[in-house]
Amino acid sequence: MSNTPTTANPSVIDSVTEILDEMVAAGITGITVRVHDEDGDWALAAGAAERGGATPPSVDGHVRIGSNTKTFTAALVLRLVAEGRLGLDDEASGILPEFGIDPRITVRMLLQHTSGVFNFTGEYYPDGTIVPGIPSTISGKEWADSRFTTYRAEELVRLALAKPARFEPGADWSYSNTNYVIARLIVERVTGSTIAAEMERLIIAPLALTGTAQPTAETVIAEPHAHAYYRFDDGGTERTVDVTEHNPSWISSGGDMISTTADLHTFVSTLVTGGLLEPALLEEMLTTVPTPIPGMEYGLGVFAQDLREYGTVITHNGGIAGHAALMYSTPDGRRTLTAAVNYVDDAAMSMAVPFQQNSQRLVDAVFRRAAE
């Protein structure tokens, strides 16, 4: 365990330290946590940056942030709404007529996951049925072998739209990476620029997020970074490979961005306190609909988690091929928790349950306590 100098509440430090050590004992390779609270900013690290190593991950390291990308994308779309480039209730088909998108689907439905469109990385149904999509991290050797393949956003959308919709637009909620790839194409259509350029112009540069990037097909990740791994069956032999470098176009704007825990803190705290969006648009973002996840509702690119007597936290988490990131903030931005994780991923998502359980323990340690 390593930590930056801090005057943080010793009981909180002790609780977080214990949780991180238990996460490593449960199989996580390494993890760093950054907290901003009434005592200032502090960070901790546990485990190792590489399997078999002894050096902990850097608290300032870069990490693939997975579905936290959706929060960035939603904020970008709302910034474009503020510029008058599009509206939340515009029909997606009117902006992208060539795809045959159901004309009832709006920009708002895409950001809110209420469009019903098929998830191109695979769809899970309540009866246990799985309808596969492109090779993804639930695909085992097939994904490992194809992890440097370049996918165009357009082909991911066409694949998804060729599948039956999960439900009528606006009738339900279902998490789908396709929603955010369509949003990517909308951004590029209405601006005539790439989403990476628009993200730089409207989010990254204004907030001076020097450790944040949106790759398209670039395989590298800036130093320092911890290593990500993927385990799969290869003809009866279990193999584990380093997948720190891979082509993130397979997930596109569903989860392709890279950031740091410090940048995630800056982003989420600025976002929730109105530093990126005018009040009316921030209210739109934070207006939620129910989800099947207990205690969770979803706005536009953000979850709102109900902590009962301790209030609500605004959050989004994400995992992508052995890297993961956590991002939580109180609505007033006074208390945040961000984290970067490196681990061994696999098709069975064997780390998912202990990771989720311990993530919730971190939330409890940081947010389920009185303001100080």
Tab-separated table of C-alpha atoms in Angstrom:
chain	number	residue	atom	x	y	z
A	1	MET	CA	0.000	0.000	0.000
A	2	SER	CA	1.290	3.479	-0.870
A	3	ASN	CA	-0.281	6.858	-0.360
A	4	THR	CA	0.274	10.526	-0.986
A	5	PRO	CA	0.735	12.782	2.057
A	6	THR	CA	-2.671	13.663	3.443
A	7	THR	CA	-4.509	15.111	6.383
A	8	ALA	CA	-7.529	12.966	5.622
A	9	ASN	CA	-9.766	11.481	8.264
A	10	PRO	CA	-7.740	8.519	9.607
A	11	SER	CA	-10.816	6.293	9.900
A	12	VAL	CA	-11.656	6.850	6.224
A	13	ILE	CA	-8.054	6.179	5.212
A	14	ASP	CA	-8.075	2.974	7.243
A	15	SER	CA	-11.385	1.828	5.721
A	16	VAL	CA	-10.292	2.532	2.147
A	17	THR	CA	-6.896	0.899	2.740
A	18	GLU	CA	-8.570	-2.259	4.028
A	19	ILE	CA	-10.939	-2.402	1.043
A	20	LEU	CA	-8.126	-1.939	-1.485
A	21	ASP	CA	-6.051	-4.671	0.138
A	22	GLU	CA	-9.034	-7.007	0.039
A	23	MET	CA	-9.636	-6.218	-3.634
A	24	VAL	CA	-6.046	-7.185	-4.402
A	25	ALA	CA	-6.395	-10.339	-2.304
A	26	ALA	CA	-9.529	-11.187	-4.304
A	27	GLY	CA	-7.590	-11.068	-7.583
A	28	ILE	CA	-7.403	-7.455	-8.744
A	29	THR	CA	-3.865	-6.786	-9.990
A	30	GLY	CA	-3.717	-3.156	-8.920
A	31	ILE	CA	-5.909	-0.208	-7.989
A	32	THR	CA	-5.534	3.484	-7.239
A	33	VAL	CA	-8.166	5.614	-5.531
A	34	ARG	CA	-8.379	9.399	-5.388
A	35	VAL	CA	-10.734	11.188	-3.003
A	36	HIS	CA	-11.624	14.847	-2.797
A	37	ASP	CA	-13.474	15.761	0.368
A	38	GLU	CA	-13.626	18.278	3.188
A	39	ASP	CA	-10.024	17.397	4.101
A	40	GLY	CA	-8.640	18.111	0.630
A	41	ASP	CA	-7.364	15.680	-1.986
A	42	TRP	CA	-5.724	12.369	-1.201
A	43	ALA	CA	-4.818	9.206	-3.070
A	44	LEU	CA	-3.936	5.595	-2.307
A	45	ALA	CA	-2.575	2.697	-4.342
A	46	ALA	CA	-2.534	-1.049	-3.745
A	47	GLY	CA	-1.359	-4.093	-5.642
A	48	ALA	CA	0.944	-3.928	-8.638
A	49	ALA	CA	1.197	-2.152	-11.964
A	50	GLU	CA	2.148	-5.477	-13.599
A	51	ARG	CA	1.376	-9.090	-12.826
A	52	GLY	CA	4.149	-10.601	-10.744
A	53	GLY	CA	5.616	-7.207	-9.990
A	54	ALA	CA	6.043	-5.348	-6.736
A	55	THR	CA	5.704	-1.742	-7.920
A	56	PRO	CA	2.248	-0.322	-7.177
A	57	PRO	CA	0.335	1.472	-9.916
A	58	SER	CA	0.989	5.207	-10.141
A	59	VAL	CA	-1.710	7.351	-8.546
A	60	ASP	CA	-1.248	9.640	-11.570
A	61	GLY	CA	-1.404	6.814	-14.122
A	62	HIS	CA	-3.461	6.655	-17.317
A	63	VAL	CA	-6.260	4.118	-17.634
A	64	ARG	CA	-8.829	3.106	-20.222
A	65	ILE	CA	-12.031	4.405	-18.614
A	66	GLY	CA	-14.582	2.248	-20.433
A	67	SER	CA	-18.167	3.446	-20.104
A	68	ASN	CA	-17.189	6.621	-18.271
A	69	THR	CA	-16.741	7.687	-21.901
A	70	LYS	CA	-20.543	7.903	-22.064
A	71	THR	CA	-20.610	10.737	-19.525
A	72	PHE	CA	-18.047	12.664	-21.554
A	73	THR	CA	-20.033	12.027	-24.748
A	74	ALA	CA	-23.318	13.112	-23.198
A	75	ALA	CA	-21.698	16.298	-21.873
A	76	LEU	CA	-20.286	16.962	-25.347
A	77	VAL	CA	-23.697	16.522	-26.976
A	78	LEU	CA	-25.240	18.900	-24.435
A	79	ARG	CA	-22.527	21.470	-25.163
A	80	LEU	CA	-23.485	21.215	-28.835
A	81	VAL	CA	-27.137	21.689	-27.856
A	82	ALA	CA	-26.043	24.895	-26.111
A	83	GLU	CA	-24.376	25.988	-29.356
A	84	GLY	CA	-27.631	25.402	-31.256
A	85	ARG	CA	-26.182	22.578	-33.368
A	86	LEU	CA	-28.956	20.125	-32.417
A	87	GLY	CA	-31.759	19.526	-29.927
A	88	LEU	CA	-32.362	16.754	-27.419
A	89	ASP	CA	-35.710	15.961	-29.007
A	90	ASP	CA	-34.398	15.944	-32.570
A	91	GLU	CA	-35.006	12.677	-34.402
A	92	ALA	CA	-31.782	10.737	-34.903
A	93	SER	CA	-33.030	9.616	-38.327
A	94	GLY	CA	-33.321	13.241	-39.432
A	95	ILE	CA	-29.616	13.764	-38.755
A	96	LEU	CA	-28.452	10.344	-40.007
A	97	PRO	CA	-31.045	9.388	-42.653
A	98	GLU	CA	-28.860	6.755	-44.313
A	99	PHE	CA	-29.097	4.259	-41.450
A	100	GLY	CA	-32.846	3.653	-41.350
A	101	ILE	CA	-33.049	4.494	-37.640
A	102	ASP	CA	-36.560	4.273	-36.208
A	103	PRO	CA	-37.883	7.846	-36.631
A	104	ARG	CA	-39.297	7.774	-33.085
A	105	ILE	CA	-35.784	7.627	-31.601
A	106	THR	CA	-34.542	10.987	-30.374
A	107	VAL	CA	-31.147	12.237	-29.283
A	108	ARG	CA	-32.454	12.209	-25.718
A	109	MET	CA	-33.397	8.514	-25.956
A	110	LEU	CA	-29.904	7.646	-27.162
A	111	LEU	CA	-28.221	9.396	-24.241
A	112	GLN	CA	-30.774	7.946	-21.815
A	113	HIS	CA	-30.642	4.321	-23.085
A	114	THR	CA	-34.362	4.321	-23.812
A	115	SER	CA	-34.099	3.865	-27.595
A	116	GLY	CA	-34.375	0.068	-27.523
A	117	VAL	CA	-31.612	-0.412	-30.113
A	118	PHE	CA	-29.615	-3.655	-30.010
A	119	ASN	CA	-26.271	-3.575	-28.182
A	120	PHE	CA	-23.603	-4.360	-30.779
A	121	THR	CA	-21.299	-5.957	-28.175
A	122	GLY	CA	-23.994	-8.517	-27.353
A	123	GLU	CA	-27.418	-8.457	-25.785
A	124	TYR	CA	-28.440	-10.248	-22.585
A	125	TYR	CA	-32.103	-11.108	-22.055
A	126	PRO	CA	-33.934	-11.869	-18.788
A	127	ASP	CA	-34.460	-15.530	-19.729
A	128	GLY	CA	-30.692	-16.026	-19.939
A	129	THR	CA	-30.500	-15.814	-23.722
A	130	ILE	CA	-27.410	-14.079	-25.115
A	131	VAL	CA	-27.444	-12.741	-28.668
A	132	PRO	CA	-23.830	-12.104	-29.678
A	133	GLY	CA	-22.609	-9.050	-31.524
A	134	ILE	CA	-19.080	-8.284	-32.688
A	135	PRO	CA	-16.140	-10.056	-31.005
A	136	SER	CA	-15.872	-8.373	-27.599
A	137	THR	CA	-14.474	-9.232	-24.200
A	138	ILE	CA	-17.295	-11.738	-23.672
A	139	SER	CA	-15.974	-13.653	-26.711
A	140	GLY	CA	-12.767	-15.211	-25.363
A	141	LYS	CA	-10.128	-16.194	-27.912
A	142	GLU	CA	-12.096	-14.584	-30.744
A	143	TRP	CA	-11.666	-11.146	-29.172
A	144	ALA	CA	-8.048	-11.785	-28.174
A	145	ASP	CA	-7.186	-12.720	-31.752
A	146	SER	CA	-9.014	-9.727	-33.227
A	147	ARG	CA	-8.070	-7.077	-30.677
A	148	PHE	CA	-6.071	-5.022	-33.182
A	149	THR	CA	-8.889	-4.954	-35.760
A	150	THR	CA	-10.203	-1.546	-36.779
A	151	TYR	CA	-13.981	-1.106	-36.804
A	152	ARG	CA	-15.724	1.906	-38.290
A	153	ALA	CA	-18.460	3.419	-36.149
A	154	GLU	CA	-20.827	3.143	-39.109
A	155	GLU	CA	-20.414	-0.622	-39.358
A	156	LEU	CA	-21.087	-1.095	-35.644
A	157	VAL	CA	-24.320	0.865	-35.981
A	158	ARG	CA	-25.419	-1.007	-39.095
A	159	LEU	CA	-24.759	-4.348	-37.386
A	160	ALA	CA	-26.886	-3.293	-34.413
A	161	LEU	CA	-29.740	-1.908	-36.477
A	162	ALA	CA	-29.903	-5.163	-38.460
A	163	LYS	CA	-30.934	-6.915	-35.216
A	164	PRO	CA	-34.436	-6.737	-33.717
A	165	ALA	CA	-34.980	-3.834	-31.344
A	166	ARG	CA	-35.211	-4.743	-27.684
A	167	PHE	CA	-38.395	-2.677	-27.219
A	168	GLU	CA	-40.344	0.213	-28.734
A	169	PRO	CA	-38.514	3.559	-28.505
A	170	GLY	CA	-39.156	5.200	-25.154
A	171	ALA	CA	-40.982	2.182	-23.709
A	172	ASP	CA	-38.249	0.882	-21.394
A	173	TRP	CA	-34.583	1.218	-20.383
A	174	SER	CA	-31.729	-1.007	-21.544
A	175	TYR	CA	-28.008	-0.243	-21.541
A	176	SER	CA	-26.662	-0.316	-25.094
A	177	ASN	CA	-23.269	0.788	-26.382
A	178	THR	CA	-24.918	1.379	-29.754
A	179	ASN	CA	-26.730	4.452	-28.401
A	180	TYR	CA	-23.432	6.219	-27.856
A	181	VAL	CA	-21.941	5.235	-31.194
A	182	ILE	CA	-24.989	6.733	-32.894
A	183	ALA	CA	-24.424	9.804	-30.705
A	184	ARG	CA	-20.823	9.883	-31.949
A	185	LEU	CA	-21.999	9.899	-35.559
A	186	ILE	CA	-24.510	12.650	-34.767
A	187	VAL	CA	-21.737	14.788	-33.266
A	188	GLU	CA	-19.601	14.284	-36.340
A	189	ARG	CA	-22.481	14.976	-38.745
A	190	VAL	CA	-23.662	18.229	-37.137
A	191	THR	CA	-20.135	19.606	-36.617
A	192	GLY	CA	-18.395	18.317	-39.736
A	193	SER	CA	-15.507	17.367	-37.451
A	194	THR	CA	-14.305	14.263	-35.614
A	195	ILE	CA	-15.596	13.480	-32.158
A	196	ALA	CA	-12.005	13.570	-30.875
A	197	ALA	CA	-11.607	17.147	-32.145
A	198	GLU	CA	-14.935	18.216	-30.658
A	199	MET	CA	-14.142	16.524	-27.353
A	200	GLU	CA	-10.867	18.444	-27.271
A	201	ARG	CA	-12.567	21.741	-28.127
A	202	LEU	CA	-15.514	21.552	-25.756
A	203	ILE	CA	-14.437	19.328	-22.853
A	204	ILE	CA	-10.741	18.453	-22.655
A	205	ALA	CA	-9.158	21.841	-23.427
A	206	PRO	CA	-11.551	24.012	-21.372
A	207	LEU	CA	-10.970	21.816	-18.309
A	208	ALA	CA	-7.214	21.371	-18.964
A	209	LEU	CA	-7.574	17.581	-18.804
A	210	THR	CA	-3.968	16.920	-19.777
A	211	GLY	CA	-4.202	13.169	-19.130
A	212	THR	CA	-7.384	12.599	-21.140
A	213	ALA	CA	-7.686	11.494	-24.766
A	214	GLN	CA	-10.213	9.990	-27.139
A	215	PRO	CA	-8.490	7.561	-29.486
A	216	THR	CA	-10.167	6.198	-32.582
A	217	ALA	CA	-7.992	3.265	-33.572
A	218	GLU	CA	-4.749	4.185	-31.782
A	219	THR	CA	-3.523	1.236	-29.755
A	220	VAL	CA	-1.124	2.946	-27.343
A	221	ILE	CA	-1.772	4.429	-23.918
A	222	ALA	CA	0.436	7.153	-22.474
A	223	GLU	CA	2.874	6.496	-19.653
A	224	PRO	CA	2.637	6.013	-16.795
A	225	HIS	CA	0.041	3.269	-16.883
A	226	ALA	CA	-0.664	-0.047	-15.235
A	227	HIS	CA	-0.983	-3.162	-17.375
A	228	ALA	CA	-4.257	-4.800	-18.392
A	229	TYR	CA	-4.665	-8.534	-19.019
A	230	TYR	CA	-7.098	-10.921	-20.694
A	231	ARG	CA	-7.522	-14.637	-19.983
A	232	PHE	CA	-9.067	-17.071	-22.465
A	233	ASP	CA	-9.261	-20.719	-23.417
A	234	ASP	CA	-7.067	-21.669	-26.355
A	235	GLY	CA	-7.977	-25.201	-27.379
A	236	GLY	CA	-8.121	-26.415	-23.793
A	237	THR	CA	-5.128	-24.400	-22.607
A	238	GLU	CA	-5.702	-21.326	-20.464
A	239	ARG	CA	-3.763	-18.327	-21.734
A	240	THR	CA	-3.358	-14.854	-20.246
A	241	VAL	CA	-2.097	-12.049	-22.478
A	242	ASP	CA	-1.207	-8.420	-21.900
A	243	VAL	CA	-3.883	-6.323	-23.639
A	244	THR	CA	-2.805	-2.908	-22.394
A	245	GLU	CA	-2.354	-1.991	-26.034
A	246	HIS	CA	-5.305	-2.863	-28.243
A	247	ASN	CA	-7.473	-1.147	-30.829
A	248	PRO	CA	-10.420	0.438	-28.961
A	249	SER	CA	-12.508	0.974	-32.096
A	250	TRP	CA	-14.358	-2.250	-31.214
A	251	ILE	CA	-16.139	-0.324	-28.441
A	252	SER	CA	-16.004	3.133	-30.077
A	253	SER	CA	-17.757	5.859	-28.077
A	254	GLY	CA	-19.319	3.203	-25.899
A	255	GLY	CA	-16.043	3.209	-23.952
A	256	ASP	CA	-12.870	4.165	-25.831
A	257	MET	CA	-11.488	7.092	-23.811
A	258	ILE	CA	-8.336	7.248	-21.664
A	259	SER	CA	-7.987	9.420	-18.571
A	260	THR	CA	-6.540	9.670	-15.055
A	261	THR	CA	-8.160	9.734	-11.632
A	262	ALA	CA	-7.212	13.411	-11.271
A	263	ASP	CA	-8.826	14.323	-14.600
A	264	LEU	CA	-11.940	12.302	-13.772
A	265	HIS	CA	-12.246	14.258	-10.520
A	266	THR	CA	-11.908	17.563	-12.364
A	267	PHE	CA	-14.412	16.511	-15.008
A	268	VAL	CA	-17.165	15.163	-12.779
A	269	SER	CA	-16.898	17.886	-10.121
A	270	THR	CA	-16.976	20.633	-12.765
A	271	LEU	CA	-19.853	18.935	-14.553
A	272	VAL	CA	-22.164	18.557	-11.561
A	273	THR	CA	-21.511	22.100	-10.302
A	274	GLY	CA	-22.431	23.744	-13.598
A	275	GLY	CA	-18.980	24.543	-14.919
A	276	LEU	CA	-19.673	22.854	-18.265
A	277	LEU	CA	-23.416	23.182	-18.767
A	278	GLU	CA	-25.903	25.972	-18.224
A	279	PRO	CA	-28.481	25.225	-15.508
A	280	ALA	CA	-31.292	24.132	-17.843
A	281	LEU	CA	-29.074	21.635	-19.652
A	282	LEU	CA	-27.537	20.324	-16.439
A	283	GLU	CA	-31.076	19.767	-15.184
A	284	GLU	CA	-31.832	17.800	-18.352
A	285	MET	CA	-28.737	15.679	-17.785
A	286	LEU	CA	-29.664	14.942	-14.185
A	287	THR	CA	-33.333	14.171	-14.888
A	288	THR	CA	-33.468	10.406	-14.477
A	289	VAL	CA	-35.559	7.401	-15.433
A	290	PRO	CA	-35.778	4.102	-13.512
A	291	THR	CA	-33.434	1.223	-14.346
A	292	PRO	CA	-33.511	-2.442	-13.312
A	293	ILE	CA	-30.450	-1.813	-11.126
A	294	PRO	CA	-31.453	-1.434	-7.457
A	295	GLY	CA	-30.973	2.097	-6.182
A	296	MET	CA	-29.920	3.399	-9.583
A	297	GLU	CA	-31.648	5.717	-12.037
A	298	TYR	CA	-30.201	7.021	-15.300
A	299	GLY	CA	-30.088	10.523	-16.720
A	300	LEU	CA	-28.185	11.566	-19.827
A	301	GLY	CA	-24.872	9.743	-19.545
A	302	VAL	CA	-24.970	9.508	-15.757
A	303	PHE	CA	-26.362	7.229	-13.079
A	304	ALA	CA	-27.879	8.688	-9.915
A	305	GLN	CA	-27.335	6.326	-6.996
A	306	ASP	CA	-29.631	6.652	-3.996
A	307	LEU	CA	-27.704	6.431	-0.715
A	308	ARG	CA	-30.873	6.980	1.322
A	309	GLU	CA	-30.196	9.235	4.303
A	310	TYR	CA	-26.784	10.105	2.854
A	311	GLY	CA	-28.296	11.596	-0.292
A	312	THR	CA	-27.448	10.863	-3.906
A	313	VAL	CA	-24.208	10.431	-5.810
A	314	ILE	CA	-23.790	11.095	-9.508
A	315	THR	CA	-21.752	8.325	-11.068
A	316	HIS	CA	-20.647	6.290	-14.033
A	317	ASN	CA	-18.235	3.389	-13.996
A	318	GLY	CA	-16.647	1.432	-16.788
A	319	GLY	CA	-14.482	-1.567	-17.556
A	320	ILE	CA	-12.695	-2.446	-20.784
A	321	ALA	CA	-10.377	-5.414	-21.268
A	322	GLY	CA	-8.470	-5.427	-17.990
A	323	HIS	CA	-8.760	-1.725	-17.236
A	324	ALA	CA	-11.589	-0.065	-15.299
A	325	ALA	CA	-12.423	3.307	-13.796
A	326	LEU	CA	-14.815	4.557	-11.127
A	327	MET	CA	-16.258	8.079	-10.981
A	328	TYR	CA	-18.560	9.377	-8.204
A	329	SER	CA	-19.529	12.831	-6.991
A	330	THR	CA	-22.011	14.395	-4.633
A	331	PRO	CA	-24.353	16.755	-6.532
A	332	ASP	CA	-22.550	19.772	-5.054
A	333	GLY	CA	-19.134	18.433	-6.116
A	334	ARG	CA	-17.756	18.727	-2.582
A	335	ARG	CA	-16.927	15.055	-2.305
A	336	THR	CA	-15.671	12.851	-5.158
A	337	LEU	CA	-14.241	9.380	-5.544
A	338	THR	CA	-12.381	8.298	-8.669
A	339	ALA	CA	-10.401	5.123	-9.192
A	340	ALA	CA	-8.322	3.271	-11.773
A	341	VAL	CA	-8.110	-0.518	-11.820
A	342	ASN	CA	-5.983	-3.044	-13.684
A	343	TYR	CA	-6.886	-6.721	-13.596
A	344	VAL	CA	-7.218	-9.967	-15.544
A	345	ASP	CA	-10.401	-9.840	-17.618
A	346	ASP	CA	-12.085	-12.881	-19.152
A	347	ALA	CA	-15.221	-13.912	-21.019
A	348	ALA	CA	-16.848	-15.141	-17.806
A	349	MET	CA	-16.288	-11.734	-16.165
A	350	SER	CA	-15.018	-13.629	-13.142
A	351	MET	CA	-13.875	-10.430	-11.396
A	352	ALA	CA	-17.206	-8.654	-11.894
A	353	VAL	CA	-19.010	-9.627	-8.694
A	354	PRO	CA	-16.156	-9.053	-6.206
A	355	PHE	CA	-15.260	-5.855	-8.046
A	356	GLN	CA	-18.821	-4.534	-7.804
A	357	GLN	CA	-19.139	-5.528	-4.161
A	358	ASN	CA	-15.910	-3.831	-3.174
A	359	SER	CA	-16.683	-0.775	-5.289
A	360	GLN	CA	-19.844	-0.374	-3.261
A	361	ARG	CA	-17.812	-0.693	-0.072
A	362	LEU	CA	-15.620	2.185	-1.300
A	363	VAL	CA	-18.721	4.259	-1.932
A	364	ASP	CA	-19.962	3.491	1.574
A	365	ALA	CA	-16.623	4.455	3.134
A	366	VAL	CA	-16.390	7.761	1.297
A	367	PHE	CA	-20.020	8.905	0.991
A	368	ARG	CA	-22.036	7.202	3.719
A	369	ARG	CA	-20.754	9.528	6.438
A	370	ALA	CA	-21.806	12.939	7.613
A	371	ALA	CA	-20.429	16.049	5.976
A	372	GLU	CA	-17.497	17.364	7.956
